Coordinates of C-alpha atoms in Angstrom, one line a residue:
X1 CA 11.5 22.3 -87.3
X2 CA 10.0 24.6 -89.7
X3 CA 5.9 25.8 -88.6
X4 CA 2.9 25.1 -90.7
X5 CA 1.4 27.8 -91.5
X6 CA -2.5 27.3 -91.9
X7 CA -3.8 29.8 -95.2
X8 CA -7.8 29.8 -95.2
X9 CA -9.1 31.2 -98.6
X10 CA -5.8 29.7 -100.7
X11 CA -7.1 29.0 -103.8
X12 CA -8.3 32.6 -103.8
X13 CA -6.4 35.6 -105.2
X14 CA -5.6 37.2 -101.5
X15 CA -5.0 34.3 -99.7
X16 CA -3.5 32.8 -102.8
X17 CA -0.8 35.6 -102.5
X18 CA 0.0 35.0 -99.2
X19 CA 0.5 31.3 -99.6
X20 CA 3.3 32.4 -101.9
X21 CA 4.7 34.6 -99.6
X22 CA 4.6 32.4 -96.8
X23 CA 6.3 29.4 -99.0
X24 CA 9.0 31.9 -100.7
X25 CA 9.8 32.3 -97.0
X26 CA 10.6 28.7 -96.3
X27 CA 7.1 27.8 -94.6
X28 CA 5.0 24.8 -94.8
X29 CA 1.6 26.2 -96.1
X30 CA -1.6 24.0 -95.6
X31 CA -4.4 25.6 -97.4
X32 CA -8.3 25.1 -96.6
X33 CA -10.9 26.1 -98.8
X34 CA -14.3 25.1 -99.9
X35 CA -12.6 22.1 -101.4
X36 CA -11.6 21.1 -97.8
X37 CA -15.2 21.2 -96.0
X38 CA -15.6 25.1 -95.8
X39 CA -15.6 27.4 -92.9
X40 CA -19.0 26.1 -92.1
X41 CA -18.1 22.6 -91.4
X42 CA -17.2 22.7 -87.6
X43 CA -15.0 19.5 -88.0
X44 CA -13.5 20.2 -91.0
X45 CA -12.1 23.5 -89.9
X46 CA -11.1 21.8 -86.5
X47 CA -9.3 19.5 -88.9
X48 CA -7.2 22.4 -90.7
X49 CA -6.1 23.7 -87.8
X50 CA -5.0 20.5 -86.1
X51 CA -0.7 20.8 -85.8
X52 CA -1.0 24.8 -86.5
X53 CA -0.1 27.2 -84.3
X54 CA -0.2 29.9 -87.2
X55 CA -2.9 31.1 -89.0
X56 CA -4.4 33.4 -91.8
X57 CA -7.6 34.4 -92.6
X58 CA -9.3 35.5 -95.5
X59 CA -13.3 34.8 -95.4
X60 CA -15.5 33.9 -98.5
X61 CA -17.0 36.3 -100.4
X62 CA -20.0 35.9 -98.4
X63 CA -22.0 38.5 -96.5
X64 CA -24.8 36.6 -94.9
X65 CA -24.3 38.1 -91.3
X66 CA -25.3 34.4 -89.5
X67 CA -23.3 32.9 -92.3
X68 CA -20.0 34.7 -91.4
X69 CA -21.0 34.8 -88.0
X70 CA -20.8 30.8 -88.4
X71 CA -17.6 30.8 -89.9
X72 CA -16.1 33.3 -87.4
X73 CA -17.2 30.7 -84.6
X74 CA -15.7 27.9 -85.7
X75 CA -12.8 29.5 -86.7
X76 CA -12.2 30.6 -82.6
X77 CA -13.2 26.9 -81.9
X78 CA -10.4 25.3 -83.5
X79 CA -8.0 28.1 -83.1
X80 CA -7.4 28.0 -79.5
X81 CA -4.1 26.5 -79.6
X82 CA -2.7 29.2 -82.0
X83 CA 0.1 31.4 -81.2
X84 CA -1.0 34.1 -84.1
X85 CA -3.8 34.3 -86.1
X86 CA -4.0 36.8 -89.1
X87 CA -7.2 38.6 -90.1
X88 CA -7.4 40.7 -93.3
X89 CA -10.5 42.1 -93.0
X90 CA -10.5 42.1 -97.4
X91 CA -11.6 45.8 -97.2
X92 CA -11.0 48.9 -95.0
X93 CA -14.1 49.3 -92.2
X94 CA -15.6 52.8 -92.0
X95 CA -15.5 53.5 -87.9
X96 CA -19.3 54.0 -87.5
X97 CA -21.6 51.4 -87.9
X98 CA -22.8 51.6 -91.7
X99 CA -25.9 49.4 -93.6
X100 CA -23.7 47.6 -95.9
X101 CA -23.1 44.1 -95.1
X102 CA -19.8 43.7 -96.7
X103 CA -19.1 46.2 -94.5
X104 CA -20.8 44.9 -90.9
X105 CA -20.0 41.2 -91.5
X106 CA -15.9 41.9 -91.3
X107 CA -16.5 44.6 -88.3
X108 CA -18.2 41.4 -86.2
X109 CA -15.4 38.9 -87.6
X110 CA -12.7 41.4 -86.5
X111 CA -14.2 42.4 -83.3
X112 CA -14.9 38.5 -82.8
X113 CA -11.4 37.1 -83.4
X114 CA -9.9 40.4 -81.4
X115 CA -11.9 39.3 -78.1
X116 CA -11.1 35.6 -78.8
X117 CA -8.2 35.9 -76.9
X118 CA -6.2 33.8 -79.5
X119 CA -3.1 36.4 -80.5
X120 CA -4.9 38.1 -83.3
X121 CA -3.7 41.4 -86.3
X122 CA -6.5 42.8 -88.3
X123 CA -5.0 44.0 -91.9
X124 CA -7.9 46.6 -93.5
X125 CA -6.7 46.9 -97.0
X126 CA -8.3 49.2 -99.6
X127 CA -8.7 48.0 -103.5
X128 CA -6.0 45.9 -105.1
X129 CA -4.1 46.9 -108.1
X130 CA -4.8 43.6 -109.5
X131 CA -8.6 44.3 -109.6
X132 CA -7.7 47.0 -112.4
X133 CA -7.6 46.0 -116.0
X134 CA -7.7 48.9 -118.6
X135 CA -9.6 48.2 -122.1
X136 CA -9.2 49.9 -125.2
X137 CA -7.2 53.0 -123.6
X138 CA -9.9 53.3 -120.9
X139 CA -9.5 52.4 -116.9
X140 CA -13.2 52.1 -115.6
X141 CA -13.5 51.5 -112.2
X142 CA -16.6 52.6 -109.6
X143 CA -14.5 55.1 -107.4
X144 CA -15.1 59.0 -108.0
X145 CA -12.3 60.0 -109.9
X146 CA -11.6 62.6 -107.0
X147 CA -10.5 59.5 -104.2
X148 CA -7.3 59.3 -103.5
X149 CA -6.8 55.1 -102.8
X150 CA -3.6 53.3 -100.9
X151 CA -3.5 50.8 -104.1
X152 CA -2.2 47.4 -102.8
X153 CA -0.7 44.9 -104.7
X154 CA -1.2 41.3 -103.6
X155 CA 2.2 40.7 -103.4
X156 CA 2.7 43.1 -100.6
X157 CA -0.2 42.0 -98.7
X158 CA 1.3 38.8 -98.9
X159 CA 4.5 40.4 -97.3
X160 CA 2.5 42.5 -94.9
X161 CA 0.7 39.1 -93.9
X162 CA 4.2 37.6 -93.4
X163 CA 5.6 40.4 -91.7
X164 CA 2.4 40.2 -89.2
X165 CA 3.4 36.9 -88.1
X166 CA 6.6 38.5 -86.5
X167 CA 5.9 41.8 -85.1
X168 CA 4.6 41.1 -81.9
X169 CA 3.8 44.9 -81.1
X170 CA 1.0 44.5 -83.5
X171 CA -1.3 42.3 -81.3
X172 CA -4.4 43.4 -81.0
X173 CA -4.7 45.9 -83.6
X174 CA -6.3 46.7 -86.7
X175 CA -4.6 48.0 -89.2
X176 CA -5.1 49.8 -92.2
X177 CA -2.7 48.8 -94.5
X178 CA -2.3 49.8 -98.3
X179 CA 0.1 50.6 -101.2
X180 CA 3.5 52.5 -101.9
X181 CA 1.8 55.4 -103.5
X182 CA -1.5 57.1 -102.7
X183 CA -3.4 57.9 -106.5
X184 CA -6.6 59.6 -107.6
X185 CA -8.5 57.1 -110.6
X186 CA -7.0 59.4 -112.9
X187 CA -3.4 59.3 -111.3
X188 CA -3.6 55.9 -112.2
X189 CA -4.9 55.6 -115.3
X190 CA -2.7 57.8 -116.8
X191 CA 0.4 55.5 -115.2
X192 CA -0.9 52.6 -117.3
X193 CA -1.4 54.9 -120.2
X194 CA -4.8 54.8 -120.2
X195 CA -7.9 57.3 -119.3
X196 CA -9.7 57.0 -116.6
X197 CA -13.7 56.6 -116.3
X198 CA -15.8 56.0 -113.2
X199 CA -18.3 53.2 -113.2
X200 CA -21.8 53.6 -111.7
X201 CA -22.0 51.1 -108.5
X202 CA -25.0 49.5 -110.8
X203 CA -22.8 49.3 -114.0
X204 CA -20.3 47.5 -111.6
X205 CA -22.5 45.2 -110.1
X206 CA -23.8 44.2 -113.4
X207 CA -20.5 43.6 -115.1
X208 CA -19.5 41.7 -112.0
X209 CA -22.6 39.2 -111.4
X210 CA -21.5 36.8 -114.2
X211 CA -18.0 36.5 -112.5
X212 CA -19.2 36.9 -108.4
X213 CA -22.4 35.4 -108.9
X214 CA -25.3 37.7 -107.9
X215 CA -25.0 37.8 -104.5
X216 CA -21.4 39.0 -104.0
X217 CA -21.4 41.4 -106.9
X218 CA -24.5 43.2 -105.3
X219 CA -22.6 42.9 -101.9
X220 CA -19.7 44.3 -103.4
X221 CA -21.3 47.2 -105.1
X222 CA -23.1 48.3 -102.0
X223 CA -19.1 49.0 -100.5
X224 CA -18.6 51.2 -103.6
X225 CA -22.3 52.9 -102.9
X226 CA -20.7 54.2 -99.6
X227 CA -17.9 55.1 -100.8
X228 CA -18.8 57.4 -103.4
X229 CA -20.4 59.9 -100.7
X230 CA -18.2 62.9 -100.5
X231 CA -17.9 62.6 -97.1
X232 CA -16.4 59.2 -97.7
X233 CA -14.1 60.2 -99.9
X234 CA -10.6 59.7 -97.7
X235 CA -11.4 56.2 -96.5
X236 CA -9.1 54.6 -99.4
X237 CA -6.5 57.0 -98.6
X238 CA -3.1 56.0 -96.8
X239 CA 0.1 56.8 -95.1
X240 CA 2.5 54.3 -97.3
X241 CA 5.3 55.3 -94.9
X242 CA 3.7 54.4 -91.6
X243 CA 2.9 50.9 -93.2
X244 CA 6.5 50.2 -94.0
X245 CA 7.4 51.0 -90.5
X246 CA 4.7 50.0 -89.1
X247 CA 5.9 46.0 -90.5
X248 CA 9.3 46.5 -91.6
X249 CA 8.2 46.0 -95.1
X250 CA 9.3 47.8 -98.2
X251 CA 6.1 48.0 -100.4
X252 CA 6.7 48.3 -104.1
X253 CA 6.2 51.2 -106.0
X254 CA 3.9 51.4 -108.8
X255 CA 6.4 51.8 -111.6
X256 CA 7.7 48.4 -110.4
X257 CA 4.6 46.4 -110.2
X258 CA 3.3 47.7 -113.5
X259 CA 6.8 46.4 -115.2
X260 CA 6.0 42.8 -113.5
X261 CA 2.3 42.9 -114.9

């Protein structure tokens, strides 16, 4: 009999991607989402995992630490009886403790779900190709144009994910995962034609507050506040080919993706 696979965060655009993947693959896919009861409600996320023995997770964009830390308890509660559970973490996260709580809220989740002792792989992905959308001839995005980033599509993450379920070396790890070609901002831009310009963290957060809401744009600008220090300036980076052995995945190269756009 084919699994259900449970897919928490759905409706969204990552967990929306891997839905796909998982039902391309023949898989029964129950999603749970704020629609459902939300990761807060103890019984409803009981409920979602009821008949699952595999699981992925992709939180909110909430970084209330007691909020998340909420979530990441009932999620262990109801999980028990899972025989994998993916994580993606929805970022990379920097390996000393840092003041961002984008940032600190996913280290805790990981951590949590890792010591859980439910069969657990943490995916850290850097910033998805889909988040870019050039303007006018222009790319503007708030990542020093000197960063070399892993850009992920979410159609490999959804693969990745997939592949996760399988590879039963990858236990227990987290893994930073990320794209088929490594590109500086201006790398990029020029692949879709276009030029690049990096936006201030504040000009981000501002553009982004209508869409996010407040609260998560200002969350998510503080991760591009870190990342902008110098010293910071490898934590996008990647190793495409160590992914693609890593989970037996072959990830898609940029030429590719931009002709599916």
């Amino acid at each position: 009999m084919t699994e259900t696979y449970l897919v928490i965060g759905a409706k969204g655009a990552q967990g929306g991607a891997v839905a796909r993947r998982l039902e391309r693959d023949g898989h029964r896919v129950r999603g749970f989402g704020r629609a459902d009861g939300g990761l807060a409600d103890p019984e409803a996320v009981r409920a979602a995992f009821e008949g699952v023995t595999r699981a992925s997770v992709t939180l909110p964009m909430e970084f209330d630490p007691a909020l998340v830390e909420r979530y990441v308890d009932n999620i262990i509660a109801a999980a028990k009886a899972c025989e994998r559970l993916v994580f993606n973490a929805g970022n990379r996260i920097p390996p000393a403790p840092t003041d961002v709580p984008a940032f600190e809220t996913r280290r805790h989740a990981a951590g949590a779900l890792l010591a859980s002792g439910i069969p657990t792989v943490v995916l850290r992905p850097p910033v998805y190709l889909e988040n870019l959308a050039p303007a006018g001839g222009v790319l503007a995005y708030p990542i020093p144009p000197g960063h070399r980033v892993a850009w992920l599509a979410h159609a490999d993450l959804g693969a990745l994910t997939a592949a996760a379920f399988d590879r039963d070396e990858l236990v227990g790890t987290s893994i930073d995962i990320g794209g088929g070609e490594v590109l500086t901002g201006p790398d990029l831009a020029a692949a879709f034609g276009a030029r690049y310009v990096p936006l201030t963290p504040d000009a981000f957060e501002e553009h982004m507050a209508p869409l996010l809401g407040p609260a998560a744009a200002s969350g998510v600008a503080a991760t591009y506040r870190w990342v902008a220090a110098p010293e910071n300036e490898r934590f996008y980076d990647g190793d495409p080919a160590r992914v693609e052995a890593a989970f037996g995945v072959r990830l898609t190269p940029l030429r590719t993706w931009l002709d599916r756009r």
